[in-house]
Amino acid sequence: MSGSPDPRGTSVEPMMHRAARIEDAFHEFRARRARKRGFLATVVPYTGYGAPTWARILGRVVLARDPRPGSRAERQHRKREESIRGWRSFISVPVSDVEVTIEIEGTTHPVRPDRGGVIDTVIPVQLAPGWHTVKLYTAESTRVFEAPLYIVDPKAKFGIISDVDDTVMVTALPRPLLAAWNTFVLDEHARVPTPGMAVLLERLAGTHPGTPVVYLSTGAWNVAPTLTRFLSRNLFPAGPLLLTDWGPTHDRLFRSGLEHKRTNLLRLAEEFPGLKWLLIGDDGQHDESLYGEFAVAHPENVAAVAIRQLSNGEAVFAGGRSKAEKHTSLSGAPWVYAPDGAGLSDQLRELGILS
């Protein structure tokens, strides 16, 4: 027998964490200064995904200068963006108090970003499977921004979910000082792809036509443009990035990257119940435990798990085999381990997942 709902639950909002209140006040201060210098609310569009009847639209609203499209100032701005040090991606000023218009096939949908400026919303659509273009704009800026949108074919049976750091891009997260240097100091053109991973993902997408490729990372939305250019420059298959908004939330000082990944894995399983995902990650952080947990709870949604090993030497291969056997017996889904894309390709080919 269920009890009566607590009336206080509908009228009392949870107290926001002090760190979040301080962060909001700091952003408001920076926004006032930026607007006095002529900065306007503009949209940073991200790749979205969906099904024929719905679409998840992603983006971020920040204050920026508004050069005329096609002008020399815009070309210089774009060139500057692609050569900046990593830390500059984290100093943009997010905006939450503006309305953003999303336009798809002539139909418009007004939305508002969250307190971090992030747009993450689902809207109804009627679209054929494949790639489409979404337009996003604000009333303040004259610019219209275009975001790619991938509509998954309902007939698709196979998909790829891949981690980013130390899986497709060398970041060295298990070594904090080196990871900080790679993330915040290096020019984006100095970022190094993991050997063989671009070829592996491209071949997987070719083996399974219509395969959605999703890049799931604990990285911040601030670096999404940099990561998108990195993936394109190194010939990884296109797909949405699912990142997170670093910083305090309503109830905690820092967001949980592990919970972010867990939540999105469950969401993708619910959104595409007919897909079996190949989960790709590395053994440097939490991918093994997270993927193992997901594979046990949702065996019908896992085709296999591929783990890139970060250490070197013969012990890697022996350890990889023993861990693969252990995880395979626990979850029922096949697991493979290798230090690079070529090694993973050979084992996935033996499983019949790669031709």
CSV table of C-alpha atoms in Angstrom, one decimal:
chain,number,residue,atom,x,y,z
A,1,MET,CA,0.0,0.0,0.0
A,2,SER,CA,1.5,3.3,-1.1
A,3,GLY,CA,1.5,6.3,1.2
A,4,SER,CA,0.2,9.7,0.4
A,5,PRO,CA,2.7,12.0,-1.4
A,6,ASP,CA,4.5,14.5,0.8
A,7,PRO,CA,3.2,17.9,-0.1
A,8,ARG,CA,6.5,19.4,0.8
A,9,GLY,CA,8.1,17.6,-2.1
A,10,THR,CA,6.3,19.7,-4.7
A,11,SER,CA,7.0,23.1,-3.1
A,12,VAL,CA,10.4,23.0,-1.5
A,13,GLU,CA,13.4,23.1,-3.9
A,14,PRO,CA,16.6,21.5,-2.9
A,15,MET,CA,19.3,23.9,-1.5
A,16,MET,CA,21.9,24.5,-4.2
A,17,HIS,CA,25.5,23.6,-3.1
A,18,ARG,CA,27.5,26.6,-2.0
A,19,ALA,CA,30.1,26.0,-4.7
A,20,ALA,CA,27.4,26.0,-7.4
A,21,ARG,CA,26.1,29.4,-6.1
A,22,ILE,CA,29.6,30.8,-6.1
A,23,GLU,CA,30.2,29.5,-9.6
A,24,ASP,CA,26.9,31.0,-10.9
A,25,ALA,CA,27.8,34.4,-9.3
A,26,PHE,CA,31.2,34.3,-10.9
A,27,HIS,CA,29.7,33.5,-14.4
A,28,GLU,CA,27.2,36.4,-14.0
A,29,PHE,CA,30.1,38.8,-13.2
A,30,ARG,CA,32.1,37.6,-16.2
A,31,ALA,CA,29.0,37.8,-18.4
A,32,ARG,CA,28.4,41.4,-17.5
A,33,ARG,CA,31.9,42.3,-18.3
A,34,ALA,CA,31.9,40.4,-21.6
A,35,ARG,CA,28.6,42.0,-22.7
A,36,LYS,CA,30.1,45.5,-22.1
A,37,ARG,CA,32.9,44.5,-24.5
A,38,GLY,CA,30.4,43.6,-27.2
A,39,PHE,CA,30.2,39.9,-26.7
A,40,LEU,CA,26.9,38.2,-27.7
A,41,ALA,CA,25.2,34.9,-26.9
A,42,THR,CA,26.2,32.5,-29.6
A,43,VAL,CA,25.7,28.7,-30.0
A,44,VAL,CA,28.4,26.1,-30.1
A,45,PRO,CA,26.6,23.3,-32.0
A,46,TYR,CA,27.4,19.6,-31.2
A,47,THR,CA,26.5,16.5,-33.1
A,48,GLY,CA,23.1,15.0,-32.1
A,49,TYR,CA,21.4,11.7,-32.6
A,50,GLY,CA,18.0,10.2,-32.6
A,51,ALA,CA,15.4,7.9,-34.2
A,52,PRO,CA,12.9,8.7,-37.0
A,53,THR,CA,10.4,10.2,-34.5
A,54,TRP,CA,12.7,12.0,-32.0
A,55,ALA,CA,16.1,13.7,-31.9
A,56,ARG,CA,18.5,14.5,-29.0
A,57,ILE,CA,19.9,18.0,-29.8
A,58,LEU,CA,23.2,19.0,-28.1
A,59,GLY,CA,25.0,22.3,-27.9
A,60,ARG,CA,26.3,25.1,-25.7
A,61,VAL,CA,25.6,28.8,-25.4
A,62,VAL,CA,28.5,31.0,-24.7
A,63,LEU,CA,29.4,34.7,-25.0
A,64,ALA,CA,31.6,35.4,-28.0
A,65,ARG,CA,32.4,38.1,-30.6
A,66,ASP,CA,30.1,38.0,-33.6
A,67,PRO,CA,32.2,38.4,-36.8
A,68,ARG,CA,30.3,38.6,-40.1
A,69,PRO,CA,30.1,35.2,-41.8
A,70,GLY,CA,32.8,34.8,-44.5
A,71,SER,CA,34.7,37.8,-43.3
A,72,ARG,CA,38.4,38.0,-42.7
A,73,ALA,CA,37.7,38.4,-39.0
A,74,GLU,CA,35.8,35.2,-39.0
A,75,ARG,CA,38.6,33.3,-40.8
A,76,GLN,CA,41.2,34.6,-38.3
A,77,HIS,CA,38.9,33.7,-35.4
A,78,ARG,CA,38.5,30.1,-36.7
A,79,LYS,CA,42.3,29.8,-37.2
A,80,ARG,CA,42.9,31.1,-33.7
A,81,GLU,CA,40.5,28.6,-32.3
A,82,GLU,CA,42.3,25.6,-33.9
A,83,SER,CA,45.7,26.6,-32.6
A,84,ILE,CA,44.9,27.6,-29.0
A,85,ARG,CA,46.3,25.8,-26.0
A,86,GLY,CA,44.0,23.4,-24.2
A,87,TRP,CA,43.4,25.6,-21.2
A,88,ARG,CA,41.7,28.3,-23.2
A,89,SER,CA,38.8,26.0,-23.9
A,90,PHE,CA,37.9,26.3,-20.3
A,91,ILE,CA,37.6,30.1,-20.0
A,92,SER,CA,34.6,30.6,-22.2
A,93,VAL,CA,31.6,32.4,-20.5
A,94,PRO,CA,28.5,30.2,-20.5
A,95,VAL,CA,25.0,31.7,-20.8
A,96,SER,CA,21.8,30.3,-19.4
A,97,ASP,CA,19.4,33.3,-19.6
A,98,VAL,CA,18.7,33.3,-23.3
A,99,GLU,CA,16.3,31.5,-25.6
A,100,VAL,CA,17.8,29.3,-28.3
A,101,THR,CA,15.8,28.4,-31.4
A,102,ILE,CA,16.2,24.9,-32.9
A,103,GLU,CA,15.1,24.6,-36.5
A,104,ILE,CA,14.7,21.2,-38.2
A,105,GLU,CA,13.1,20.9,-41.6
A,106,GLY,CA,11.4,24.3,-41.3
A,107,THR,CA,9.9,23.6,-37.8
A,108,THR,CA,11.2,25.6,-34.9
A,109,HIS,CA,11.5,24.7,-31.2
A,110,PRO,CA,12.5,27.2,-28.5
A,111,VAL,CA,14.6,25.9,-25.7
A,112,ARG,CA,16.7,27.2,-22.9
A,113,PRO,CA,20.2,26.0,-21.8
A,114,ASP,CA,21.0,24.8,-18.3
A,115,ARG,CA,23.0,26.8,-15.8
A,116,GLY,CA,26.2,25.7,-17.5
A,117,GLY,CA,25.0,26.9,-20.9
A,118,VAL,CA,24.5,23.3,-22.1
A,119,ILE,CA,21.6,22.5,-24.5
A,120,ASP,CA,20.6,18.8,-24.1
A,121,THR,CA,17.0,18.3,-25.2
A,122,VAL,CA,14.8,15.8,-27.0
A,123,ILE,CA,12.4,17.1,-29.6
A,124,PRO,CA,9.8,15.3,-31.8
A,125,VAL,CA,10.8,15.0,-35.5
A,126,GLN,CA,9.8,13.0,-38.6
A,127,LEU,CA,13.1,12.2,-40.3
A,128,ALA,CA,14.5,9.4,-42.5
A,129,PRO,CA,17.5,7.5,-41.2
A,130,GLY,CA,20.9,9.0,-41.9
A,131,TRP,CA,22.6,12.4,-41.6
A,132,HIS,CA,20.6,15.7,-41.3
A,133,THR,CA,21.4,19.3,-40.4
A,134,VAL,CA,19.9,21.2,-37.5
A,135,LYS,CA,20.0,25.0,-37.3
A,136,LEU,CA,20.5,26.7,-33.9
A,137,TYR,CA,20.5,30.5,-33.2
A,138,THR,CA,19.7,33.1,-30.6
A,139,ALA,CA,18.0,36.5,-31.0
A,140,GLU,CA,21.2,38.3,-30.1
A,141,SER,CA,23.5,37.0,-32.8
A,142,THR,CA,23.0,37.3,-36.6
A,143,ARG,CA,24.8,33.9,-37.1
A,144,VAL,CA,23.0,30.7,-37.7
A,145,PHE,CA,24.9,27.6,-36.5
A,146,GLU,CA,24.5,24.2,-38.0
A,147,ALA,CA,24.8,20.9,-36.1
A,148,PRO,CA,25.0,17.4,-37.7
A,149,LEU,CA,22.2,15.0,-36.6
A,150,TYR,CA,22.4,11.3,-37.1
A,151,ILE,CA,19.1,9.4,-37.2
A,152,VAL,CA,19.6,5.7,-36.4
A,153,ASP,CA,17.8,3.3,-38.7
A,154,PRO,CA,15.3,1.2,-36.8
A,155,LYS,CA,16.6,-1.8,-38.7
A,156,ALA,CA,20.1,-1.4,-37.3
A,157,LYS,CA,21.3,-4.2,-35.0
A,158,PHE,CA,24.8,-3.1,-34.2
A,159,GLY,CA,26.3,0.1,-32.6
A,160,ILE,CA,29.7,1.3,-31.2
A,161,ILE,CA,30.2,3.1,-27.9
A,162,SER,CA,33.8,4.3,-27.5
A,163,ASP,CA,35.6,6.1,-24.7
A,164,VAL,CA,37.9,8.9,-25.8
A,165,ASP,CA,40.8,9.5,-23.4
A,166,ASP,CA,43.5,6.8,-23.8
A,167,THR,CA,41.2,4.8,-26.1
A,168,VAL,CA,41.1,6.8,-29.3
A,169,MET,CA,43.4,9.7,-28.2
A,170,VAL,CA,46.5,9.4,-26.0
A,171,THR,CA,45.9,11.4,-22.9
A,172,ALA,CA,47.8,9.4,-20.1
A,173,LEU,CA,45.0,9.9,-17.6
A,174,PRO,CA,46.5,7.4,-15.2
A,175,ARG,CA,49.5,9.8,-15.0
A,176,PRO,CA,47.9,13.0,-13.7
A,177,LEU,CA,50.8,15.5,-14.4
A,178,LEU,CA,51.2,14.2,-18.0
A,179,ALA,CA,47.5,14.1,-18.5
A,180,ALA,CA,47.2,17.8,-17.4
A,181,TRP,CA,50.0,18.8,-19.7
A,182,ASN,CA,48.3,17.0,-22.7
A,183,THR,CA,44.9,18.4,-21.9
A,184,PHE,CA,45.7,22.0,-20.9
A,185,VAL,CA,49.0,23.0,-22.5
A,186,LEU,CA,49.4,21.2,-25.8
A,187,ASP,CA,48.1,22.7,-29.0
A,188,GLU,CA,45.3,20.6,-30.3
A,189,HIS,CA,47.3,19.6,-33.4
A,190,ALA,CA,49.9,18.0,-31.1
A,191,ARG,CA,47.3,15.5,-29.8
A,192,VAL,CA,48.2,11.9,-30.8
A,193,PRO,CA,45.7,9.3,-31.8
A,194,THR,CA,45.9,5.8,-30.4
A,195,PRO,CA,47.6,3.5,-33.0
A,196,GLY,CA,45.2,1.6,-35.1
A,197,MET,CA,42.0,2.8,-33.4
A,198,ALA,CA,40.8,5.0,-36.3
A,199,VAL,CA,41.2,2.1,-38.7
A,200,LEU,CA,39.4,-0.3,-36.3
A,201,LEU,CA,36.4,2.0,-35.9
A,202,GLU,CA,36.2,2.7,-39.6
A,203,ARG,CA,36.3,-0.9,-40.5
A,204,LEU,CA,33.7,-1.8,-37.9
A,205,ALA,CA,31.4,0.9,-39.4
A,206,GLY,CA,32.0,-0.5,-42.8
A,207,THR,CA,31.3,-4.1,-41.8
A,208,HIS,CA,28.0,-3.0,-40.3
A,209,PRO,CA,26.4,-0.4,-42.5
A,210,GLY,CA,24.3,2.1,-40.7
A,211,THR,CA,26.2,1.6,-37.4
A,212,PRO,CA,25.8,4.5,-35.0
A,213,VAL,CA,29.1,5.5,-33.4
A,214,VAL,CA,28.9,7.3,-30.0
A,215,TYR,CA,31.9,8.7,-28.2
A,216,LEU,CA,31.2,8.6,-24.4
A,217,SER,CA,33.7,10.5,-22.3
A,218,THR,CA,34.1,12.1,-18.9
A,219,GLY,CA,35.6,15.2,-20.7
A,220,ALA,CA,34.0,18.6,-20.4
A,221,TRP,CA,31.7,20.1,-23.0
A,222,ASN,CA,34.3,22.9,-23.3
A,223,VAL,CA,36.5,20.7,-25.4
A,224,ALA,CA,33.9,19.2,-27.7
A,225,PRO,CA,34.9,21.4,-30.7
A,226,THR,CA,38.5,20.4,-30.2
A,227,LEU,CA,37.6,16.7,-29.9
A,228,THR,CA,35.4,16.9,-33.0
A,229,ARG,CA,38.2,18.4,-35.1
A,230,PHE,CA,40.6,15.8,-33.7
A,231,LEU,CA,38.3,12.9,-34.7
A,232,SER,CA,37.7,14.3,-38.2
A,233,ARG,CA,41.4,15.1,-38.7
A,234,ASN,CA,42.4,11.5,-37.8
A,235,LEU,CA,39.7,9.9,-39.9
A,236,PHE,CA,37.6,8.5,-37.1
A,237,PRO,CA,34.0,7.8,-38.1
A,238,ALA,CA,31.6,10.7,-37.3
A,239,GLY,CA,29.3,10.5,-34.3
A,240,PRO,CA,28.0,12.3,-31.3
A,241,LEU,CA,30.1,13.2,-28.3
A,242,LEU,CA,28.5,12.7,-24.9
A,243,LEU,CA,30.5,14.8,-22.5
A,244,THR,CA,29.8,16.4,-19.2
A,245,ASP,CA,29.7,19.8,-17.6
A,246,TRP,CA,32.6,20.0,-15.2
A,247,GLY,CA,32.1,21.8,-11.9
A,248,PRO,CA,29.7,21.8,-9.0
A,249,THR,CA,26.1,20.6,-9.2
A,250,HIS,CA,23.1,21.4,-7.0
A,251,ASP,CA,24.2,18.8,-4.4
A,252,ARG,CA,27.9,18.1,-4.7
A,253,LEU,CA,31.2,19.9,-5.3
A,254,PHE,CA,32.2,17.9,-8.4
A,255,ARG,CA,30.3,15.9,-11.0
A,256,SER,CA,30.8,12.2,-11.1
A,257,GLY,CA,32.3,11.1,-14.4
A,258,LEU,CA,31.5,7.5,-13.6
A,259,GLU,CA,27.9,8.3,-13.0
A,260,HIS,CA,27.8,10.3,-16.2
A,261,LYS,CA,29.0,7.3,-18.2
A,262,ARG,CA,26.7,4.9,-16.4
A,263,THR,CA,23.6,7.2,-17.0
A,264,ASN,CA,24.3,7.5,-20.7
A,265,LEU,CA,24.9,3.8,-21.2
A,266,LEU,CA,21.5,3.1,-19.6
A,267,ARG,CA,19.9,5.8,-21.6
A,268,LEU,CA,21.3,4.5,-24.9
A,269,ALA,CA,20.1,1.0,-24.0
A,270,GLU,CA,16.6,2.4,-23.4
A,271,GLU,CA,16.5,4.6,-26.5
A,272,PHE,CA,17.7,1.8,-28.8
A,273,PRO,CA,16.6,-1.6,-27.3
A,274,GLY,CA,17.2,-3.4,-30.6
A,275,LEU,CA,20.9,-2.5,-30.8
A,276,LYS,CA,23.8,-4.6,-29.5
A,277,TRP,CA,26.7,-2.3,-28.7
A,278,LEU,CA,30.4,-3.0,-29.0
A,279,LEU,CA,31.8,-1.2,-25.9
A,280,ILE,CA,35.3,0.1,-26.4
A,281,GLY,CA,37.5,1.5,-23.6
A,282,ASP,CA,40.8,1.2,-21.8
A,283,ASP,CA,42.1,-0.3,-18.5
A,284,GLY,CA,43.4,2.9,-17.1
A,285,GLN,CA,40.3,4.0,-15.2
A,286,HIS,CA,36.8,2.7,-14.7
A,287,ASP,CA,35.8,1.3,-18.2
A,288,GLU,CA,36.3,-2.4,-17.2
A,289,SER,CA,34.2,-2.2,-14.1
A,290,LEU,CA,31.5,0.0,-15.8
A,291,TYR,CA,31.2,-2.1,-18.9
A,292,GLY,CA,31.2,-5.3,-16.9
A,293,GLU,CA,28.4,-4.0,-14.7
A,294,PHE,CA,26.4,-2.9,-17.8
A,295,ALA,CA,27.0,-6.2,-19.6
A,296,VAL,CA,25.8,-8.2,-16.7
A,297,ALA,CA,22.7,-6.1,-16.2
A,298,HIS,CA,21.9,-5.7,-20.0
A,299,PRO,CA,23.3,-8.7,-21.8
A,300,GLU,CA,20.8,-8.2,-24.6
A,301,ASN,CA,22.4,-4.9,-25.4
A,302,VAL,CA,26.1,-5.9,-25.6
A,303,ALA,CA,27.7,-7.5,-28.6
A,304,ALA,CA,31.2,-7.5,-27.1
A,305,VAL,CA,33.7,-5.5,-25.0
A,306,ALA,CA,37.1,-4.3,-26.4
A,307,ILE,CA,39.6,-3.0,-23.9
A,308,ARG,CA,42.8,-1.2,-24.9
A,309,GLN,CA,45.6,-2.0,-22.5
A,310,LEU,CA,47.8,0.9,-21.5
A,311,SER,CA,50.9,-1.1,-20.2
A,312,ASN,CA,53.4,-2.7,-22.5
A,313,GLY,CA,55.3,-6.0,-22.5
A,314,GLU,CA,54.5,-9.7,-22.7
A,315,ALA,CA,52.7,-9.6,-19.4
A,316,VAL,CA,50.0,-7.5,-21.0
A,317,PHE,CA,49.0,-10.2,-23.4
A,318,ALA,CA,48.9,-12.9,-20.7
A,319,GLY,CA,47.0,-10.7,-18.3
A,320,GLY,CA,44.6,-9.6,-21.1
A,321,ARG,CA,43.8,-13.2,-21.9
A,322,SER,CA,43.1,-14.1,-18.3
A,323,LYS,CA,41.0,-11.0,-17.7
A,324,ALA,CA,39.1,-11.6,-20.9
A,325,GLU,CA,38.2,-15.1,-19.9
A,326,LYS,CA,37.1,-13.9,-16.4
A,327,HIS,CA,34.8,-11.1,-17.7
A,328,THR,CA,33.4,-13.3,-20.5
A,329,SER,CA,32.3,-16.0,-18.0
A,330,LEU,CA,30.8,-13.4,-15.7
A,331,SER,CA,28.9,-11.3,-18.3
A,332,GLY,CA,28.3,-13.8,-21.1
A,333,ALA,CA,29.5,-11.3,-23.7
A,334,PRO,CA,32.9,-11.8,-25.3
A,335,TRP,CA,35.8,-9.6,-24.0
A,336,VAL,CA,39.0,-8.8,-25.9
A,337,TYR,CA,42.2,-7.1,-24.7
A,338,ALA,CA,45.1,-5.6,-26.8
A,339,PRO,CA,47.4,-2.5,-26.6
A,340,ASP,CA,46.3,-1.1,-29.9
A,341,GLY,CA,43.7,-1.2,-32.6
A,342,ALA,CA,45.4,-3.8,-34.7
A,343,GLY,CA,45.4,-6.3,-31.8
A,344,LEU,CA,41.8,-5.6,-31.1
A,345,SER,CA,40.9,-6.0,-34.8
A,346,ASP,CA,42.5,-9.5,-35.0
A,347,GLN,CA,40.4,-10.7,-32.0
A,348,LEU,CA,37.2,-9.1,-33.1
A,349,ARG,CA,37.7,-10.7,-36.5
A,350,GLU,CA,38.0,-14.1,-34.8
A,351,LEU,CA,34.6,-13.4,-33.1
A,352,GLY,CA,33.0,-12.6,-36.4
A,353,ILE,CA,32.3,-9.0,-35.4
A,354,LEU,CA,34.8,-7.6,-37.9
A,355,SER,CA,35.2,-8.9,-41.5
